[in-house]
Amino acid sequence: EEQLLESGGGLVQPGGSLRLSCAASEFSFSSHAMAWVRQAPGKGLEWVSGISGSGENRYYADSVKGRFTISRDNSKNTLVLQMTSLRVEDTAIYYCASDQYRGGLVWGQGTLVTVSS
Amino acid sequence: QSVLTQPPSVSAAPGQKVTISCSGSTSNIGYNYVAWYQQLPGAAPKLLIYDSDNRPSGIPDRFSGSKSAVSATLAITGLQTGDEADYYCGTWDSSLRAGVFGGGTKLTVL
């Protein structure tokens, strides 16, 4: 069964940076597009960023464009989200997700990012 | 304001059937795969339906999906108290070049 394990969350001040990682296992990582999806406290799901299996194509939500960078290392089965210029409204649980089923995402357990002074 | 529109809440009695709608447009539901997710309280989302009407292994056939033009529907039959959760539809939007989700629907089993 596919496994995704996020790490790197924590408390950061507004304007700060944070790097999230997602370790993938039990599937052919390079064959699948990956995504980051976040959920603010008490709110719904918000797609943040996506990347193709090769890493050639990258996509971002308007709310994070220019501040967040998605990348992947297929030799290490790792997905990364580099977040800069963080804002209070970026506070959320960040989920790593893999497109395993023709648009159907398999999810990790999430990592909490809190942006506060 | 979500790109995909879902009702905020639905409810039904145990054993009954409930449907949850998801309305979009030609740039998202109209031309792309639709998925449905279940999020139990305090847990990560879980894939229920992919490509509009397919279930991953392990998902009971009480859960089914359908799609027509720019709308999709999730149906749950034989409701159980353990089905109480938030349900989300999701797809790709070809105009936005981004993933999109509905606002979520809270299911209450009375």
mmCIF file of C-alpha atoms in Angstrom:
data_model
loop_
_atom_site.group_PDB
_atom_site.id
_atom_site.type_symbol
_atom_site.label_atom_id
_atom_site.label_comp_id
_atom_site.label_asym_id
_atom_site.label_seq_id
_atom_site.Cartn_x
_atom_site.Cartn_y
_atom_site.Cartn_z
ATOM 1 C CA GLU A 1 0.000 0.000 0.000
ATOM 2 C CA GLU A 2 1.263 3.450 -0.908
ATOM 3 C CA GLN A 3 2.745 5.425 1.969
ATOM 4 C CA LEU A 4 3.420 9.135 2.262
ATOM 5 C CA LEU A 5 5.078 10.710 5.305
ATOM 6 C CA GLU A 6 5.295 14.478 5.660
ATOM 7 C CA SER A 7 7.753 16.333 7.844
ATOM 8 C CA GLY A 8 9.068 19.847 8.389
ATOM 9 C CA GLY A 9 6.030 21.598 9.817
ATOM 10 C CA GLY A 10 6.224 23.897 12.809
ATOM 11 C CA LEU A 11 5.847 27.425 14.124
ATOM 12 C CA VAL A 12 7.280 30.259 12.051
ATOM 13 C CA GLN A 13 6.960 34.039 12.191
ATOM 14 C CA PRO A 14 5.257 36.000 9.424
ATOM 15 C CA GLY A 15 7.713 36.631 6.622
ATOM 16 C CA GLY A 16 9.694 33.523 7.501
ATOM 17 C CA SER A 17 10.456 30.371 5.526
ATOM 18 C CA LEU A 18 9.839 26.681 5.992
ATOM 19 C CA ARG A 19 10.687 23.551 4.001
ATOM 20 C CA LEU A 20 8.261 20.640 3.952
ATOM 21 C CA SER A 21 9.273 17.165 2.848
ATOM 22 C CA CYS A 22 7.292 14.101 1.908
ATOM 23 C CA ALA A 23 8.877 10.643 1.867
ATOM 24 C CA ALA A 24 7.132 8.203 -0.455
ATOM 25 C CA SER A 25 7.297 4.428 -0.346
ATOM 26 C CA GLU A 26 5.603 1.271 -1.622
ATOM 27 C CA PHE A 27 4.973 2.620 -5.124
ATOM 28 C CA SER A 28 6.847 3.751 -8.223
ATOM 29 C CA PHE A 29 7.356 7.366 -7.191
ATOM 30 C CA SER A 30 8.617 8.759 -10.499
ATOM 31 C CA SER A 31 5.555 7.423 -12.351
ATOM 32 C CA HIS A 32 3.079 9.586 -10.485
ATOM 33 C CA ALA A 33 2.258 13.261 -10.316
ATOM 34 C CA MET A 34 2.333 14.652 -6.798
ATOM 35 C CA ALA A 35 0.617 17.534 -5.036
ATOM 36 C CA TRP A 36 0.454 19.553 -1.850
ATOM 37 C CA VAL A 37 -2.987 20.305 -0.448
ATOM 38 C CA ARG A 38 -3.635 22.311 2.695
ATOM 39 C CA GLN A 39 -6.461 22.695 5.160
ATOM 40 C CA ALA A 40 -6.736 25.739 7.403
ATOM 41 C CA PRO A 41 -8.234 25.144 10.865
ATOM 42 C CA GLY A 42 -11.944 24.386 10.526
ATOM 43 C CA LYS A 43 -11.882 24.990 6.763
ATOM 44 C CA GLY A 44 -12.040 22.921 3.581
ATOM 45 C CA LEU A 45 -9.332 21.543 1.330
ATOM 46 C CA GLU A 46 -7.230 23.937 -0.755
ATOM 47 C CA TRP A 47 -4.967 22.666 -3.535
ATOM 48 C CA VAL A 48 -1.582 24.395 -3.235
ATOM 49 C CA SER A 49 0.794 23.012 -5.844
ATOM 50 C CA GLY A 50 1.378 20.070 -8.171
ATOM 51 C CA ILE A 51 4.275 18.537 -10.082
ATOM 52 C CA SER A 52 4.468 15.964 -12.857
ATOM 53 C CA GLY A 53 6.220 12.632 -12.433
ATOM 54 C CA SER A 54 9.365 13.819 -14.197
ATOM 55 C CA GLY A 55 9.354 17.138 -12.379
ATOM 56 C CA GLU A 56 9.222 19.017 -15.674
ATOM 57 C CA ASN A 57 5.796 20.589 -15.108
ATOM 58 C CA ARG A 58 4.947 22.544 -11.975
ATOM 59 C CA TYR A 59 1.707 24.275 -11.054
ATOM 60 C CA TYR A 60 0.718 26.655 -8.265
ATOM 61 C CA ALA A 61 -2.406 28.151 -6.752
ATOM 62 C CA ASP A 62 -2.558 31.912 -7.196
ATOM 63 C CA SER A 63 -2.454 32.312 -3.410
ATOM 64 C CA VAL A 64 1.091 30.899 -3.218
ATOM 65 C CA LYS A 65 2.541 31.724 -6.642
ATOM 66 C CA GLY A 66 5.908 33.412 -6.338
ATOM 67 C CA ARG A 67 6.292 32.402 -2.668
ATOM 68 C CA PHE A 68 6.201 28.584 -2.719
ATOM 69 C CA THR A 69 8.323 26.227 -4.819
ATOM 70 C CA ILE A 70 7.533 22.557 -5.383
ATOM 71 C CA SER A 71 10.238 20.077 -6.336
ATOM 72 C CA ARG A 72 10.943 16.358 -6.266
ATOM 73 C CA ASP A 73 13.931 14.054 -6.113
ATOM 74 C CA ASN A 74 12.974 10.818 -7.833
ATOM 75 C CA SER A 75 16.249 9.175 -6.784
ATOM 76 C CA LYS A 76 15.240 9.649 -3.143
ATOM 77 C CA ASN A 77 11.445 9.267 -3.538
ATOM 78 C CA THR A 78 10.998 12.666 -1.943
ATOM 79 C CA LEU A 79 8.662 15.593 -2.589
ATOM 80 C CA VAL A 80 9.511 19.051 -1.249
ATOM 81 C CA LEU A 81 7.613 22.296 -0.751
ATOM 82 C CA GLN A 82 9.817 25.315 -0.081
ATOM 83 C CA MET A 83 7.722 28.079 1.463
ATOM 84 C CA THR A 84 8.937 31.671 1.768
ATOM 85 C CA SER A 85 7.359 34.998 2.746
ATOM 86 C CA LEU A 86 4.921 33.105 4.920
ATOM 87 C CA ARG A 87 1.697 34.801 5.995
ATOM 88 C CA VAL A 88 -0.699 34.195 8.862
ATOM 89 C CA GLU A 89 -3.225 32.891 6.331
ATOM 90 C CA ASP A 90 -0.805 30.114 5.319
ATOM 91 C CA THR A 91 -1.477 28.453 8.682
ATOM 92 C CA ALA A 92 -2.839 24.990 7.906
ATOM 93 C CA ILE A 93 -2.242 21.281 7.869
ATOM 94 C CA TYR A 94 -0.257 20.540 4.720
ATOM 95 C CA TYR A 95 -0.919 17.189 3.062
ATOM 96 C CA CYS A 96 1.292 15.463 0.533
ATOM 97 C CA ALA A 97 -0.758 13.568 -2.051
ATOM 98 C CA SER A 98 -0.028 11.211 -4.939
ATOM 99 C CA ASP A 99 -2.117 10.918 -8.088
ATOM 100 C CA GLN A 100 -2.474 7.149 -8.045
ATOM 101 C CA TYR A 101 -5.860 6.626 -9.712
ATOM 102 C CA ARG A 102 -6.571 8.805 -12.758
ATOM 103 C CA GLY A 103 -7.000 12.001 -10.786
ATOM 104 C CA GLY A 104 -7.669 10.230 -7.500
ATOM 105 C CA LEU A 105 -5.252 11.280 -4.765
ATOM 106 C CA VAL A 106 -3.763 9.132 -2.037
ATOM 107 C CA TRP A 107 -2.881 11.252 1.007
ATOM 108 C CA GLY A 108 -0.317 11.387 3.765
ATOM 109 C CA GLN A 109 -1.207 12.197 7.373
ATOM 110 C CA GLY A 110 -0.238 15.851 7.094
ATOM 111 C CA THR A 111 2.082 18.256 8.871
ATOM 112 C CA LEU A 112 0.952 21.379 10.710
ATOM 113 C CA VAL A 113 2.337 24.763 9.747
ATOM 114 C CA THR A 114 1.587 27.656 12.079
ATOM 115 C CA VAL A 115 2.493 31.194 11.045
ATOM 116 C CA SER A 116 2.288 33.507 14.032
ATOM 117 C CA SER A 117 4.274 36.174 15.833
ATOM 118 C CA GLN B 1 -15.613 30.775 -2.714
ATOM 119 C CA SER B 2 -14.779 27.330 -4.104
ATOM 120 C CA VAL B 3 -14.584 26.622 -7.844
ATOM 121 C CA LEU B 4 -16.715 23.497 -7.321
ATOM 122 C CA THR B 5 -20.049 23.883 -5.535
ATOM 123 C CA GLN B 6 -21.276 21.395 -2.947
ATOM 124 C CA PRO B 7 -24.133 21.638 -0.436
ATOM 125 C CA PRO B 8 -22.754 22.514 3.023
ATOM 126 C CA SER B 9 -24.611 19.686 4.716
ATOM 127 C CA VAL B 10 -26.829 16.653 4.146
ATOM 128 C CA SER B 11 -28.472 14.262 6.554
ATOM 129 C CA ALA B 12 -30.341 10.979 6.529
ATOM 130 C CA ALA B 13 -31.252 8.127 8.834
ATOM 131 C CA PRO B 14 -29.217 4.926 9.243
ATOM 132 C CA GLY B 15 -29.875 2.478 6.433
ATOM 133 C CA GLN B 16 -31.102 5.176 4.089
ATOM 134 C CA LYS B 17 -29.486 6.632 0.949
ATOM 135 C CA VAL B 18 -27.986 10.072 0.531
ATOM 136 C CA THR B 19 -26.566 11.899 -2.482
ATOM 137 C CA ILE B 20 -24.063 14.750 -2.546
ATOM 138 C CA SER B 21 -23.794 16.953 -5.609
ATOM 139 C CA CYS B 22 -20.767 18.747 -7.025
ATOM 140 C CA SER B 23 -21.268 21.404 -9.662
ATOM 141 C CA GLY B 24 -18.523 22.838 -11.833
ATOM 142 C CA SER B 25 -17.902 23.954 -15.404
ATOM 143 C CA THR B 26 -16.536 22.764 -18.734
ATOM 144 C CA SER B 27 -12.977 23.681 -17.713
ATOM 145 C CA ASN B 28 -13.002 21.345 -14.725
ATOM 146 C CA ILE B 29 -15.649 18.617 -14.301
ATOM 147 C CA GLY B 30 -16.633 18.837 -17.960
ATOM 148 C CA TYR B 31 -13.300 17.579 -19.272
ATOM 149 C CA ASN B 32 -11.356 16.093 -16.368
ATOM 150 C CA TYR B 33 -11.425 13.188 -13.934
ATOM 151 C CA VAL B 34 -13.550 13.712 -10.828
ATOM 152 C CA ALA B 35 -12.669 12.213 -7.448
ATOM 153 C CA TRP B 36 -14.479 12.047 -4.127
ATOM 154 C CA TYR B 37 -12.857 12.023 -0.700
ATOM 155 C CA GLN B 38 -14.068 11.198 2.789
ATOM 156 C CA GLN B 39 -12.553 12.994 5.763
ATOM 157 C CA LEU B 40 -13.419 11.578 9.156
ATOM 158 C CA PRO B 41 -12.998 13.905 12.160
ATOM 159 C CA GLY B 42 -9.327 14.457 12.928
ATOM 160 C CA ALA B 43 -8.122 12.325 10.012
ATOM 161 C CA ALA B 44 -6.577 12.873 6.599
ATOM 162 C CA PRO B 45 -8.811 12.697 3.525
ATOM 163 C CA LYS B 46 -9.333 9.251 2.022
ATOM 164 C CA LEU B 47 -10.041 8.484 -1.624
ATOM 165 C CA LEU B 48 -13.511 7.019 -2.180
ATOM 166 C CA ILE B 49 -14.134 7.427 -5.913
ATOM 167 C CA TYR B 50 -11.842 8.218 -8.847
ATOM 168 C CA ASP B 51 -12.512 8.939 -12.519
ATOM 169 C CA SER B 52 -16.126 9.766 -11.620
ATOM 170 C CA ASP B 53 -17.383 6.241 -10.908
ATOM 171 C CA ASN B 54 -14.518 3.944 -9.903
ATOM 172 C CA ARG B 55 -13.712 2.658 -6.414
ATOM 173 C CA PRO B 56 -10.196 1.841 -5.172
ATOM 174 C CA SER B 57 -9.865 -1.596 -3.655
ATOM 175 C CA GLY B 58 -11.244 -1.751 -0.146
ATOM 176 C CA ILE B 59 -13.971 0.839 -0.655
ATOM 177 C CA PRO B 60 -17.425 -0.744 -0.135
ATOM 178 C CA ASP B 61 -19.891 -0.727 -3.025
ATOM 179 C CA ARG B 62 -22.232 1.311 -0.819
ATOM 180 C CA PHE B 63 -20.277 4.257 -2.218
ATOM 181 C CA SER B 64 -20.835 5.112 -5.874
ATOM 182 C CA GLY B 65 -20.212 8.042 -8.163
ATOM 183 C CA SER B 66 -21.588 9.434 -11.379
ATOM 184 C CA LYS B 67 -20.984 12.371 -13.685
ATOM 185 C CA SER B 68 -23.131 14.233 -16.161
ATOM 186 C CA ALA B 69 -21.848 17.190 -18.187
ATOM 187 C CA VAL B 70 -20.475 19.631 -15.603
ATOM 188 C CA SER B 71 -21.837 17.970 -12.464
ATOM 189 C CA ALA B 72 -20.888 14.944 -10.400
ATOM 190 C CA THR B 73 -22.715 13.056 -7.686
ATOM 191 C CA LEU B 74 -21.657 10.827 -4.811
ATOM 192 C CA ALA B 75 -24.240 8.351 -3.541
ATOM 193 C CA ILE B 76 -24.012 6.464 -0.267
ATOM 194 C CA THR B 77 -26.486 3.683 0.437
ATOM 195 C CA GLY B 78 -27.100 1.726 3.624
ATOM 196 C CA LEU B 79 -25.937 4.648 5.745
ATOM 197 C CA GLN B 80 -24.017 3.857 8.918
ATOM 198 C CA THR B 81 -23.116 6.108 11.826
ATOM 199 C CA GLY B 82 -19.484 5.588 10.866
ATOM 200 C CA ASP B 83 -20.155 7.384 7.574
ATOM 201 C CA GLU B 84 -20.504 10.704 9.427
ATOM 202 C CA ALA B 85 -17.736 12.787 7.887
ATOM 203 C CA ASP B 86 -16.929 15.610 5.522
ATOM 204 C CA TYR B 87 -17.012 14.737 1.834
ATOM 205 C CA TYR B 88 -15.133 16.611 -0.880
ATOM 206 C CA CYS B 89 -15.152 16.468 -4.659
ATOM 207 C CA GLY B 90 -11.992 17.354 -6.547
ATOM 208 C CA THR B 91 -10.683 17.630 -10.077
ATOM 209 C CA TRP B 92 -8.268 19.519 -12.332
ATOM 210 C CA ASP B 93 -9.203 22.860 -13.873
ATOM 211 C CA SER B 94 -7.723 23.213 -17.337
ATOM 212 C CA SER B 95 -8.218 26.986 -17.479
ATOM 213 C CA LEU B 96 -6.728 27.704 -14.056
ATOM 214 C CA ARG B 97 -4.051 25.004 -14.564
ATOM 215 C CA ALA B 98 -4.623 24.047 -10.959
ATOM 216 C CA GLY B 99 -6.366 21.456 -8.860
ATOM 217 C CA VAL B 100 -9.732 22.447 -7.411
ATOM 218 C CA PHE B 101 -11.978 21.147 -4.644
ATOM 219 C CA GLY B 102 -15.531 21.679 -3.571
ATOM 220 C CA GLY B 103 -16.176 23.417 -0.269
ATOM 221 C CA GLY B 104 -17.062 20.122 1.395
ATOM 222 C CA THR B 105 -20.321 18.575 2.582
ATOM 223 C CA LYS B 106 -20.886 17.501 6.163
ATOM 224 C CA LEU B 107 -22.873 14.274 6.369
ATOM 225 C CA THR B 108 -24.933 13.664 9.488
ATOM 226 C CA VAL B 109 -26.464 10.241 10.064
ATOM 227 C CA LEU B 110 -29.438 10.930 12.295
#
